[in-house]
Coordinates of C-alpha atoms and ligand atoms in Angstrom, one line a residue:
X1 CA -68.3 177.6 22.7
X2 CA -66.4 174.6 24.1
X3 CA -66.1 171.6 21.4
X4 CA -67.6 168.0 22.7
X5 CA -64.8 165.5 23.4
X6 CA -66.0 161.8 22.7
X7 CA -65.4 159.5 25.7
X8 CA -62.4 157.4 25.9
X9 CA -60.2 160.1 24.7
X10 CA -56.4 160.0 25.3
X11 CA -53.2 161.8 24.8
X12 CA -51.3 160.7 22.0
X13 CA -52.0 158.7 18.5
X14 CA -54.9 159.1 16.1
X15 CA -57.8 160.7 16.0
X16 CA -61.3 160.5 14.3
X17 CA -62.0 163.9 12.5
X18 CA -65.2 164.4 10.1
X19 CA -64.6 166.6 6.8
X20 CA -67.6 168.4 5.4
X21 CA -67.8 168.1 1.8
X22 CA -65.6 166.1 -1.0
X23 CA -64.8 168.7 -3.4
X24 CA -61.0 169.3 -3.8
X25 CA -60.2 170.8 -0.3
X26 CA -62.0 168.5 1.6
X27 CA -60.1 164.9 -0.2
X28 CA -56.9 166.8 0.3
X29 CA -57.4 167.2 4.3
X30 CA -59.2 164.1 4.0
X31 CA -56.0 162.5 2.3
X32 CA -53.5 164.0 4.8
X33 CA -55.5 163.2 7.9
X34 CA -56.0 160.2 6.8
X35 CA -52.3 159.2 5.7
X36 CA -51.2 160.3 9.2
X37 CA -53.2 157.8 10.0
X38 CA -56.1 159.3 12.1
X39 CA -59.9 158.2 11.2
X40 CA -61.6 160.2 8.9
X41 CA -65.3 160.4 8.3
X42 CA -66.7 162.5 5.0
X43 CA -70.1 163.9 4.9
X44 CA -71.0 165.1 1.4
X45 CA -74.2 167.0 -0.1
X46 CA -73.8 165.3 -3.4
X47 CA -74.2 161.3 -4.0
X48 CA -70.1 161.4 -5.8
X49 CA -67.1 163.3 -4.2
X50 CA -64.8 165.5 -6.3
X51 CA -67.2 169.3 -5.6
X52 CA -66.3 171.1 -8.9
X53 CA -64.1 168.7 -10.2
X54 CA -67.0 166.6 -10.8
X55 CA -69.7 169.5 -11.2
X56 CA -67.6 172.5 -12.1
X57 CA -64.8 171.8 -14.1
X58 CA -65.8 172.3 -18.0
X59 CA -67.3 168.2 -18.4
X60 CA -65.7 167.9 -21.8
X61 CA -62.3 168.5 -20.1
X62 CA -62.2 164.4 -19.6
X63 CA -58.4 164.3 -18.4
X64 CA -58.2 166.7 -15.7
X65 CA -61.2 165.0 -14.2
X66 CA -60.2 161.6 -14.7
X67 CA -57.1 162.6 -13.1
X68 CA -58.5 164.1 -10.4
X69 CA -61.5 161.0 -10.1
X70 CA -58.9 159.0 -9.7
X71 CA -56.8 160.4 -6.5
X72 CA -60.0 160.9 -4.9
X73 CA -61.3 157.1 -5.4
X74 CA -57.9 156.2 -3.9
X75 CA -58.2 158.4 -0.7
X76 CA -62.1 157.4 -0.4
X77 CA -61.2 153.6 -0.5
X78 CA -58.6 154.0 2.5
X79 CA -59.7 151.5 5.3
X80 CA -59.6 154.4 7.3
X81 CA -61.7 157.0 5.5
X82 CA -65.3 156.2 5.5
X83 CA -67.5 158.4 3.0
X84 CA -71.2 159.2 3.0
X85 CA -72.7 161.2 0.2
X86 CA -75.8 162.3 -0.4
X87 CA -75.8 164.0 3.5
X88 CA -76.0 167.9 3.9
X89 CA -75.0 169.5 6.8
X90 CA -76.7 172.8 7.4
X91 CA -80.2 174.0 9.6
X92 CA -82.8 172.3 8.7
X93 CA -80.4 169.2 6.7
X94 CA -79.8 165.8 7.3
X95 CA -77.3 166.7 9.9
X96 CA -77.0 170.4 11.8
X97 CA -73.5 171.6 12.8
X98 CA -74.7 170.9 16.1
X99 CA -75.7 167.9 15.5
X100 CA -71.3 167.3 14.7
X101 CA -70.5 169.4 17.3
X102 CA -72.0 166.3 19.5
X103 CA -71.0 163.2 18.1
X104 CA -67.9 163.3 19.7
X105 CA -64.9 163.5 16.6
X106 CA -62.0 165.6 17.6
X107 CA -62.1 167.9 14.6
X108 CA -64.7 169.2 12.1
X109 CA -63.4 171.0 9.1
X110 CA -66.2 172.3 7.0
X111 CA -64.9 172.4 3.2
X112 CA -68.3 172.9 1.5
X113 CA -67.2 175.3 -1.3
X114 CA -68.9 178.5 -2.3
X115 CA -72.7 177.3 -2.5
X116 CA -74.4 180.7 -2.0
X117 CA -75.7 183.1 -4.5
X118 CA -73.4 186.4 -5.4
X119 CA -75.8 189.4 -5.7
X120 CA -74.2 192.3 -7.0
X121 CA -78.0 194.9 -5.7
X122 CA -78.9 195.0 -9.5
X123 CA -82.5 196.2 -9.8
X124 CA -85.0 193.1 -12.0
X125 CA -82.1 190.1 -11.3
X126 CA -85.4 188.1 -10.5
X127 CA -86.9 188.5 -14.1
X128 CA -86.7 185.2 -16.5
X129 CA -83.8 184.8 -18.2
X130 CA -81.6 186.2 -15.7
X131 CA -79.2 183.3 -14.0
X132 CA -76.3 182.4 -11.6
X133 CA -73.4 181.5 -13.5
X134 CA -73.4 178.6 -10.6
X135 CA -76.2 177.1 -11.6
X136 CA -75.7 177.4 -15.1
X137 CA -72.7 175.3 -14.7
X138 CA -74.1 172.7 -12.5
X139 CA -76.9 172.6 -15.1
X140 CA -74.5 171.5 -18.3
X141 CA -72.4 169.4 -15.7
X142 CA -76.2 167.8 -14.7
X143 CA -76.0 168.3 -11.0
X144 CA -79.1 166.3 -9.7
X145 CA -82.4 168.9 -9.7
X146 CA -80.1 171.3 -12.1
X147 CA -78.9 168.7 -14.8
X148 CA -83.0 168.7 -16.1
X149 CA -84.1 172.4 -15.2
X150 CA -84.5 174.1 -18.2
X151 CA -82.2 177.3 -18.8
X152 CA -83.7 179.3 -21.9
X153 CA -80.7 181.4 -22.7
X154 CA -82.8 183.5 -26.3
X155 CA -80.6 184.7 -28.9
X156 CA -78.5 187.2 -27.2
X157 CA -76.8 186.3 -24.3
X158 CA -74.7 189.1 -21.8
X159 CA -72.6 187.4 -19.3
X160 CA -71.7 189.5 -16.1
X161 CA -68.1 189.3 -15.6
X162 CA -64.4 188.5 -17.3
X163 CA -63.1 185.8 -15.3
X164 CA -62.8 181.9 -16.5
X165 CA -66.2 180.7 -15.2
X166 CA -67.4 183.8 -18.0
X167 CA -65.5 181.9 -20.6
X168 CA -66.7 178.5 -19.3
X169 CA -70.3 180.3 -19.6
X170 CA -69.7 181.2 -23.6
X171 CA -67.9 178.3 -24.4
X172 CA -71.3 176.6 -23.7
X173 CA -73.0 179.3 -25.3
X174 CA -71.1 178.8 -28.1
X175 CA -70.5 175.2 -28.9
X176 CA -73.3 173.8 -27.7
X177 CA -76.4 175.9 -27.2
X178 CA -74.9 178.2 -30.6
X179 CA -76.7 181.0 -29.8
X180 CA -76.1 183.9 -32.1
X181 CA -74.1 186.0 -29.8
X182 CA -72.5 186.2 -26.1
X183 CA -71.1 189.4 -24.9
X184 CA -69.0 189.6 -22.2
X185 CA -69.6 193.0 -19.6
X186 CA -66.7 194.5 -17.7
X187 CA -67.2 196.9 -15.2
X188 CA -63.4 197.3 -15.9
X189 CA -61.4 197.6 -18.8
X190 CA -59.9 195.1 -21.2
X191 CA -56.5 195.1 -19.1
X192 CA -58.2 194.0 -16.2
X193 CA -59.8 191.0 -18.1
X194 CA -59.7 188.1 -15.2
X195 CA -59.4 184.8 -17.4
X196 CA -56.5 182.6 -17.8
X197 CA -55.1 182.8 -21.7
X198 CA -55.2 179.2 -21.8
X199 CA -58.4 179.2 -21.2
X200 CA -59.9 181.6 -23.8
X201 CA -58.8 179.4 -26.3
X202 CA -62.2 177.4 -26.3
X203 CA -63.5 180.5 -27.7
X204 CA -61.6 182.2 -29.5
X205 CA -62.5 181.2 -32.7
X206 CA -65.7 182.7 -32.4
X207 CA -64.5 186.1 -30.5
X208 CA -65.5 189.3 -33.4
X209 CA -61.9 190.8 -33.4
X210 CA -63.4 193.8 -35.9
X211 CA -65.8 194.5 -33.2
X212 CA -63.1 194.5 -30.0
X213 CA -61.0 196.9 -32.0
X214 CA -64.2 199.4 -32.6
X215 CA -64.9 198.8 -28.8
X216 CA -61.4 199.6 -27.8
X217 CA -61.0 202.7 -29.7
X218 CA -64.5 203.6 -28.0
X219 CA -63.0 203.4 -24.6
X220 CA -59.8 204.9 -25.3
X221 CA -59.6 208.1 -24.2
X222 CA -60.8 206.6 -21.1
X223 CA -57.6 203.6 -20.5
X224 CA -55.6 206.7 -21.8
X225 CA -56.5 209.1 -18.9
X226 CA -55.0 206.3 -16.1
X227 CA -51.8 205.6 -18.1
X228 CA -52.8 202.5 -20.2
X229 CA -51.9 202.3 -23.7
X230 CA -54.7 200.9 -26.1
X231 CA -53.0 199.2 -28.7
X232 CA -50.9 197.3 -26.4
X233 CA -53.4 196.3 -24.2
X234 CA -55.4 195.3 -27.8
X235 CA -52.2 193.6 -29.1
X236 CA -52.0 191.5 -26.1
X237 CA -55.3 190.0 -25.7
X238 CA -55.4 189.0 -29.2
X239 CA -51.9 187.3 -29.4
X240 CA -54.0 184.9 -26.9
X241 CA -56.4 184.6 -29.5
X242 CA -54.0 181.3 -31.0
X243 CA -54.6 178.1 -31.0
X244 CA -58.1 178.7 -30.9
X245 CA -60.2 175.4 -30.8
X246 CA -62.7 175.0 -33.2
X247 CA -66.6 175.1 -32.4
X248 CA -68.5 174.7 -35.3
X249 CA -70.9 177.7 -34.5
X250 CA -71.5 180.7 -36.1
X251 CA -71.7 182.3 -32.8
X252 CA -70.1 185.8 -32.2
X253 CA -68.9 186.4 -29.1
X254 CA -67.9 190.1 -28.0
X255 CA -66.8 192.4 -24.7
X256 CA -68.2 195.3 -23.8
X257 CA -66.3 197.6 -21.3
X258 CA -66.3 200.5 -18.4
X259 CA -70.0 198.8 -18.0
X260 CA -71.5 198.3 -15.0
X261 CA -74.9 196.7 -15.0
X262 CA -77.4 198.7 -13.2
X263 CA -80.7 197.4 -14.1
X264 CA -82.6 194.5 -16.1
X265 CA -85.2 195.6 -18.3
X266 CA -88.0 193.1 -18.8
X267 CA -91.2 193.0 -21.2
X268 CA -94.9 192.7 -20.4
X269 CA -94.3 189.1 -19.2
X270 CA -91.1 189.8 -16.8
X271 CA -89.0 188.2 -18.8
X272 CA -85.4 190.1 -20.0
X273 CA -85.5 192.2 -22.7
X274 CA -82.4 194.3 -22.4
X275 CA -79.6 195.3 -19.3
X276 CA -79.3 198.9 -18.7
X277 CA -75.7 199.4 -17.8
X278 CA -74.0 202.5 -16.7
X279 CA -70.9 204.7 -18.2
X280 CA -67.5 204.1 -16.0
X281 CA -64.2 205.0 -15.9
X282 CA -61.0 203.9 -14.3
X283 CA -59.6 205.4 -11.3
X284 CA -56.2 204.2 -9.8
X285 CA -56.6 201.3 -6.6
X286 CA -52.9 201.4 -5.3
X287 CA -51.2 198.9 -8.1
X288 CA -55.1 198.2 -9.0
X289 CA -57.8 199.9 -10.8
X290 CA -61.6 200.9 -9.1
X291 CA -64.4 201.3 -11.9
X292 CA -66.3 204.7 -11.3
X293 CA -69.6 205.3 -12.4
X294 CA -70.3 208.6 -15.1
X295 CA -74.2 209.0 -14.5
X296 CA -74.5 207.8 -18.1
X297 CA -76.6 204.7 -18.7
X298 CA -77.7 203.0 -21.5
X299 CA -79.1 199.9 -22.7
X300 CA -77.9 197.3 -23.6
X301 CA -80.1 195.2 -25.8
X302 CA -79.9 191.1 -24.8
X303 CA -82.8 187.9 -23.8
X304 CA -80.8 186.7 -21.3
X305 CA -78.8 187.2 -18.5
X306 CA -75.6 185.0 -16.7
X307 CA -74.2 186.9 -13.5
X308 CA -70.3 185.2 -13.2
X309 CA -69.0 187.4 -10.9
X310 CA -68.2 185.1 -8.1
X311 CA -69.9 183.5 -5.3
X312 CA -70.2 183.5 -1.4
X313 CA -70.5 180.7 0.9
X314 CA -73.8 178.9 1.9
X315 CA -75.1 181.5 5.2
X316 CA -77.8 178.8 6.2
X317 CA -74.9 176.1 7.0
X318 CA -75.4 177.0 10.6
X319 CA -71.3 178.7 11.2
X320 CA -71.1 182.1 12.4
X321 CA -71.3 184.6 8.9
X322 CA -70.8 187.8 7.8
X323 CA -70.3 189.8 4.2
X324 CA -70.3 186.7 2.3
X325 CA -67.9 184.6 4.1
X326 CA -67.5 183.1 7.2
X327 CA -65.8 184.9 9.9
X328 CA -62.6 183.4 11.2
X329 CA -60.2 184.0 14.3
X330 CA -59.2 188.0 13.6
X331 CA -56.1 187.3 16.0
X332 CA -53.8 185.1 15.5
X333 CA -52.1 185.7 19.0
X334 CA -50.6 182.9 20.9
X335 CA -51.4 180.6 17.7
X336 CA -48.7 179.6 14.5
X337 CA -50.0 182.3 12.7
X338 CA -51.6 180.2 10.3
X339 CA -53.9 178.9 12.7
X340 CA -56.2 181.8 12.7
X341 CA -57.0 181.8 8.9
X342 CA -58.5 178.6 9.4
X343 CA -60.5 178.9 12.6
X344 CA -64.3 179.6 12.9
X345 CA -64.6 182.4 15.2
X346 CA -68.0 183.2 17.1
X347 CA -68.3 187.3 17.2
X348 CA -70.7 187.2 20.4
X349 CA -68.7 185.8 22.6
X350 CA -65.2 187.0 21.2
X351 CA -64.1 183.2 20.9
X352 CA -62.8 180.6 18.9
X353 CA -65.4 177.8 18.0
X354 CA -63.0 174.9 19.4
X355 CA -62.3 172.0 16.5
X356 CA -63.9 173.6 14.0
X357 CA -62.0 175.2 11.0
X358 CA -62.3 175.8 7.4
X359 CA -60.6 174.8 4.6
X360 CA -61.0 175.8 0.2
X361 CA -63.7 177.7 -1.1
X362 CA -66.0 177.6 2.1
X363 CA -62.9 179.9 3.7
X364 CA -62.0 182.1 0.9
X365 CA -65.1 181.8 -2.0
X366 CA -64.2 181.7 -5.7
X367 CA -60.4 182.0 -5.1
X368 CA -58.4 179.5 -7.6
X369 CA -58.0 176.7 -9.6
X370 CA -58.2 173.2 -8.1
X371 CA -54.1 173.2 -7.0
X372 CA -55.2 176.1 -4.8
X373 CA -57.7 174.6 -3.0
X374 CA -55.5 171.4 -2.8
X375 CA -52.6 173.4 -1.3
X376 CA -55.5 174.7 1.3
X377 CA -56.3 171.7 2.4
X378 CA -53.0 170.8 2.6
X379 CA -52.4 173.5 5.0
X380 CA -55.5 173.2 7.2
X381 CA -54.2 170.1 7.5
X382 CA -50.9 171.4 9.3
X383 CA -53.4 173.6 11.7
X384 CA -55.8 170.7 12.3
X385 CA -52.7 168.3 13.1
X386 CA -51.3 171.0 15.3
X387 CA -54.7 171.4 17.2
X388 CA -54.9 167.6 17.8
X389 CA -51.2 167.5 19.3
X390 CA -53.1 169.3 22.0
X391 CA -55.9 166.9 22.4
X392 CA -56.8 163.3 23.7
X393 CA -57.2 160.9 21.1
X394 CA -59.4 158.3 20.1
X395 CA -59.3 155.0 22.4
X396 CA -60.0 151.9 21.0
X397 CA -64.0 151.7 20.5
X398 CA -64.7 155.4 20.5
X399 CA -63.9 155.6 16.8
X400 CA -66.7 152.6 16.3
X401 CA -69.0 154.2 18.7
X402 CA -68.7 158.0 16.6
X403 CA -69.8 156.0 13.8
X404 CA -72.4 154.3 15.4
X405 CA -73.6 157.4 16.7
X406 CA -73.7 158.8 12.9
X407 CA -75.3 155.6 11.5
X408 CA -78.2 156.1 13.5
X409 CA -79.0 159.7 13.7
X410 CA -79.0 159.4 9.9
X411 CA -81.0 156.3 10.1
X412 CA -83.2 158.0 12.5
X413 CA -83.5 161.1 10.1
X414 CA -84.3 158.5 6.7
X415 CA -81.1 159.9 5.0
X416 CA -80.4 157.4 2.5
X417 CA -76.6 157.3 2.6
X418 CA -74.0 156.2 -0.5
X419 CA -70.3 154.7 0.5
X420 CA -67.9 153.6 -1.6
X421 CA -69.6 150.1 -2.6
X422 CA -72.7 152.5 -3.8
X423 CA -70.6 154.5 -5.5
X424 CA -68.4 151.8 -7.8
X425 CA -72.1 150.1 -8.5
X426 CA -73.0 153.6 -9.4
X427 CA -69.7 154.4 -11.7
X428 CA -70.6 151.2 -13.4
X429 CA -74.0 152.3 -14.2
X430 CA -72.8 155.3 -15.8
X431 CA -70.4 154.0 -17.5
X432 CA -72.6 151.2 -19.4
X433 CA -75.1 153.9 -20.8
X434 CA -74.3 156.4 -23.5
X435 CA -73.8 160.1 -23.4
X436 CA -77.3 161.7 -23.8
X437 CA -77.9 163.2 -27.3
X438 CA -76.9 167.3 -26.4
X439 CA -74.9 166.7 -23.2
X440 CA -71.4 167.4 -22.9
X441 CA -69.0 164.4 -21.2
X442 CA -69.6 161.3 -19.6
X443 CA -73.1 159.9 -19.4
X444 CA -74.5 161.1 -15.4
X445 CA -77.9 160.1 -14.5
X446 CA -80.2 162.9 -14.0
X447 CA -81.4 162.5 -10.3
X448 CA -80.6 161.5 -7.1
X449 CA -83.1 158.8 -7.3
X450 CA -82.0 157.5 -10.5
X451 CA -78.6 157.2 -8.8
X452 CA -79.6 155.8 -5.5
X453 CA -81.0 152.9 -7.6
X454 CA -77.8 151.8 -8.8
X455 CA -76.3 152.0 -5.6
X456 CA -75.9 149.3 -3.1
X457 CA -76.6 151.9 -0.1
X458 CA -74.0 150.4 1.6
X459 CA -71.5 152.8 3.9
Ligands
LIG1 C1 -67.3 176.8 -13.3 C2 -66.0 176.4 -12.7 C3 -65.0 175.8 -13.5 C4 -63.8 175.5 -12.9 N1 -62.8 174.9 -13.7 C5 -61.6 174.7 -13.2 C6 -60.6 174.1 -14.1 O1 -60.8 173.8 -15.2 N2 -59.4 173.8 -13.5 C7 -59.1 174.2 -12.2 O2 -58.0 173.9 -11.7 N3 -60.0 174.7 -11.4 C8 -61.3 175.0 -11.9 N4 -62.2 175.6 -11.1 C9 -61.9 175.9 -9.7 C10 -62.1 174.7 -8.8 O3 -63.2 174.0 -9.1 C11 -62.1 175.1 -7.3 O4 -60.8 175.7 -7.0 C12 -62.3 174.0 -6.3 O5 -63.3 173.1 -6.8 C13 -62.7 174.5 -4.9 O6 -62.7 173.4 -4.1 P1 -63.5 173.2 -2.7 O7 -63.3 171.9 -2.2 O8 -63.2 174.4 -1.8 O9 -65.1 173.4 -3.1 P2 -66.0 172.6 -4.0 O10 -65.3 172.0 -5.2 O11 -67.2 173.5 -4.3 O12 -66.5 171.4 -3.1 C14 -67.5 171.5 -2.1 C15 -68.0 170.2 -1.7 O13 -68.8 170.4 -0.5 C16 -70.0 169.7 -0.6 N5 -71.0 170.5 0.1 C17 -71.5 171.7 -0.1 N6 -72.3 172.1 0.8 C18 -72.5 171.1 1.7 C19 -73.2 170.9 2.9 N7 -74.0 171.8 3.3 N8 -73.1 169.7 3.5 C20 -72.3 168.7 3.0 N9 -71.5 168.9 1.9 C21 -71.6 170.0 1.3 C22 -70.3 169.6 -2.1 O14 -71.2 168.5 -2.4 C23 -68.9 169.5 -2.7 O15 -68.6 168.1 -2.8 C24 -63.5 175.9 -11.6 C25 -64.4 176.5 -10.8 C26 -65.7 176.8 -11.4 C27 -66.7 177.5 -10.6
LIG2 N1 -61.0 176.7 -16.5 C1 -60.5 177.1 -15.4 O1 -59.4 177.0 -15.0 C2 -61.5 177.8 -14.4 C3 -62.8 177.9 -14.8 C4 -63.7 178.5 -13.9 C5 -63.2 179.1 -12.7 N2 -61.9 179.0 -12.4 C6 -61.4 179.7 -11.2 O2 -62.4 179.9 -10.3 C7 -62.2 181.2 -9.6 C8 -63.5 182.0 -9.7 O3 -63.7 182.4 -11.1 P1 -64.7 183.6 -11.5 O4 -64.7 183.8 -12.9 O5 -66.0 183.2 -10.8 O6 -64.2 184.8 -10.6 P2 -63.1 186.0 -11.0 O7 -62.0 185.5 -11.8 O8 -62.9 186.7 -9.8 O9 -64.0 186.9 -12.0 C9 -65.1 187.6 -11.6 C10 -65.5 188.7 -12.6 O10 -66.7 189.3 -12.1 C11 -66.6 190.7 -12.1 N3 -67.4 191.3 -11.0 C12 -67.3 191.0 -9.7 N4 -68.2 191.8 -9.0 C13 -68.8 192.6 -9.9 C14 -69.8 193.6 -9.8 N5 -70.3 194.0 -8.7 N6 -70.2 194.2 -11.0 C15 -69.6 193.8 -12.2 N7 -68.7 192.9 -12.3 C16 -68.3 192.3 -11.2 C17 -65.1 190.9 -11.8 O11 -64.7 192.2 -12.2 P3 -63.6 193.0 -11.3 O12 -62.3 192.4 -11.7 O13 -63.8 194.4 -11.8 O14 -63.9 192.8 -9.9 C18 -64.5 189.8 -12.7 O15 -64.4 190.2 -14.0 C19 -61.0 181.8 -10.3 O16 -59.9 181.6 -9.5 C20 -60.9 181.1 -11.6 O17 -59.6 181.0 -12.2 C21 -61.0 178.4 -13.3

């Protein structure tokens, strides 16, 4: 699959390159591309940039997003970067990857995050009360058609998983909805806990230490029987129990471990009753650990529950897929070695998908903090620059007519479009009304309509 070069393309000097999504790895190619001076042209699925910075990231965690806000607003108000929110790329979307692949830019890089649904083949994951830790976050940070969907959570609350969108999870749990209990379920044991120390601190406070000691000394023979020493393991994942931040609940919060969930159990009305987990052990992985199931299941009683064990990347975007991700160049033969980790690669014919690449969470899915996905971008950059050196560049004219091009195939389609001027009228919006009574953060209006109104609709 040969890439489309615009007309009036020649060696030398910049080029006009489209980034697909605004989350953090897409405004760091966007800000390197664009400081190098080539054009750069952002599609985004939501109305605002920023991905999980602006939809992920815990919303009562006001610095780290205002830090962030404020790098991207000054990359997106760049002569030479011109945004449009509220477009999604994908079959049957405002836009198909075709439809890029024809308009002509030099470059597409596709950095739309992790936006499909982890299944881990657990029997009854359909019933009510069983969610996506995904969209349980989108819901408290009130992405548009999550922000109002109702997400009835009961009293007792098991949350699939041991990594920091878990503790993000029962921090909301705990805090906010106070529900009377949240236990964490580790297929693994205590040592192979995933969160970041730091992090547990917003719920520490309410973690039942008299309870993780009874449910360590339950599972010690089995840490003994690979080498792992209880009490120090114990010792150490309370001595992060400091600092703990207060949450005014009486919530108790709890692990369970060597569990993997097998089935949900549901009542007359297919709604959760209870998870039915299964006995493991730990066998030795090289350095790492494998959990191994002991045929011995039990139930586990709860009303609801949040699977946070990852995600995989959106399969209907239209880019070749397989196992959850998106297959790249296997070779990196006659390339920078780098270049391969970033190239779509189409299986069928063996090739590389000229001028496409990947870049964040849409490459690798659920892997790091935001300086990870920066530093991604940063070097997808480096392969996308490299990859240009190669090309023709824009001429004067093609850059305007790539745009005009865009304008009106979205124009054509009825995509109602937000730039920068839609977004500032929308920022001031916001920022006149108060915080809803029971949200967390910065007031957000609740749909995409109510946010188009207060845009200009300018791009
Ligand atoms: C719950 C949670 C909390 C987190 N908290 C922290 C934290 O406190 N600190 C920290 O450092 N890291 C945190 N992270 C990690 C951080 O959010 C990620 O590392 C980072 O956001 C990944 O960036 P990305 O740009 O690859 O993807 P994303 O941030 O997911 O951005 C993807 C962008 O693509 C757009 N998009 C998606 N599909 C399409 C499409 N089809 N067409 C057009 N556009 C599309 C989306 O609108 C979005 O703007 C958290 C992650 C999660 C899940
Ligand atoms: N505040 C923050 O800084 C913050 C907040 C949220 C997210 N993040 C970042 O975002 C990334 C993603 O976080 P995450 O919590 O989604 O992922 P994660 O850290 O990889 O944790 C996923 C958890 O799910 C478990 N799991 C996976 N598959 C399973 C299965 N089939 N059965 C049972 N359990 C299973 C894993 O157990 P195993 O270990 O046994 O596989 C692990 O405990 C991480 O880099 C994280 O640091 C950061």
């Amino acid at each position: 699959m040969g890439f489309a070069m615009g007309e009036g393309m020649s060696r030398q000097g910049s080029h006009l390159v489209i980034v697909v999504g605004a989350g953090p790895a897409g405004m760091s190619v966007a800000n390197i591309m664009s400081k190098a001076g080539h054009e750069v042209v952002i599609l985004n699925r939501d109305i605002k940039f920023g991905g999980l910075a602006e939809y992920g990231i815990f919303p009562s965690k006001l610095k780290l997003r205002g830090g962030l806000r404020k790098q991207y607003w000054e990359i997106i108000e760049r002569p030479n970067v011109h945004y449009f929110g509220n477009v999604t790329v994908g079959q049957s979307k405002a836009l198909s990857v075709e439809d890029l692949r024809a308009l002509g830019a030099s470059a597409v890089i596709f950095a739309t995050g992790a936006q499909g649904t982890k299944t881990i083949g657990v029997e009854g994951d359909s019933a009510m009360g069983v969610y996506h830790a995904k969209d349980v976050v989108y819901h408290f940070n009130r992405l548009p058609s999550f922000g109002d969907r109702p997400f009835e959570m009961g009293k007792h609350v098991a949350v699939i998983g041991v990594g920091d969108v878990m503790v993000d999870i029962a921090h909301w749990l705990t805090r906010y909805k106070q529900v009377e209990r949240v236990t964490a379920i580790a297929r693994r044991g205590p040592l192979e806990r995933k969160y970041n120390p730091k992090e547990i601190r917003a719920v520490c406070h309410n973690i039942d230490q008299e309870a993780l000691r009874e449910e360590c000394a339950r599972i010690r023979p089995r840490l003994e029987a690979v080498g792992q020493d209880a009490d120090k393991i114990l010792k150490e994942m309370t001595e992060d129990f400091t600092k703990c931040e207060a949450t005014g609940s009486s919530t108790k919060m709890g692990f369970r471990f060597l569990a993997s969930p097998r089935r949900v159990l549901t009542d007359a009305h297919n709604r959760v009753r209870a998870l039915e987990v299964e006995e493991t052990k730990l066998e030795p992985k090289g350095q790492d650990t494998a959990a191994v199931g002991l045929k011995q299941y039990y139930e586990f009683p709860c009303d609801s529950v949040v699977f946070a064990v990852g995600d995989r990347v959106d399969d209907t975007l239209g880019l070749p897929y397989k196992n959850g991700i998106f297959v790249t160049n296997p070779s990196s033969s006659g390339n920078d070695p780098d270049d391969a980790l970033f190239q779509t690669f189409d299986e069928a014919s063996g090739k590389v998908i000229e001028g496409i690449f990947l870049t964040g969470w849409a490459r690798k899915a659920s892997e790091g903090l935001v300086g990870i996905a920066k530093r991604d971008g940063e070097w997808c950059a480096e392969v996308v620059t490299r990859y240009l050196d190669t090309r023709a560049s824009a001429e004067r004219g093609a850059v305007e007519g790539v745009l005009r091009r865009l304008r009106d195939l979205l124009k054509e389609r009825h995509v109602q479009t937000v730039g920068v001027e839609g977004l500032r009228s929308l920022e001031l919006a916001e920022k006149a009304c108060t915080a809803t009574q029971g949200s967390i953060g910065e007031f957000k209006f609740a749909t995409n309509q109510d946010m188009l109104q207060h845009t200009l609709q300018k791009t």
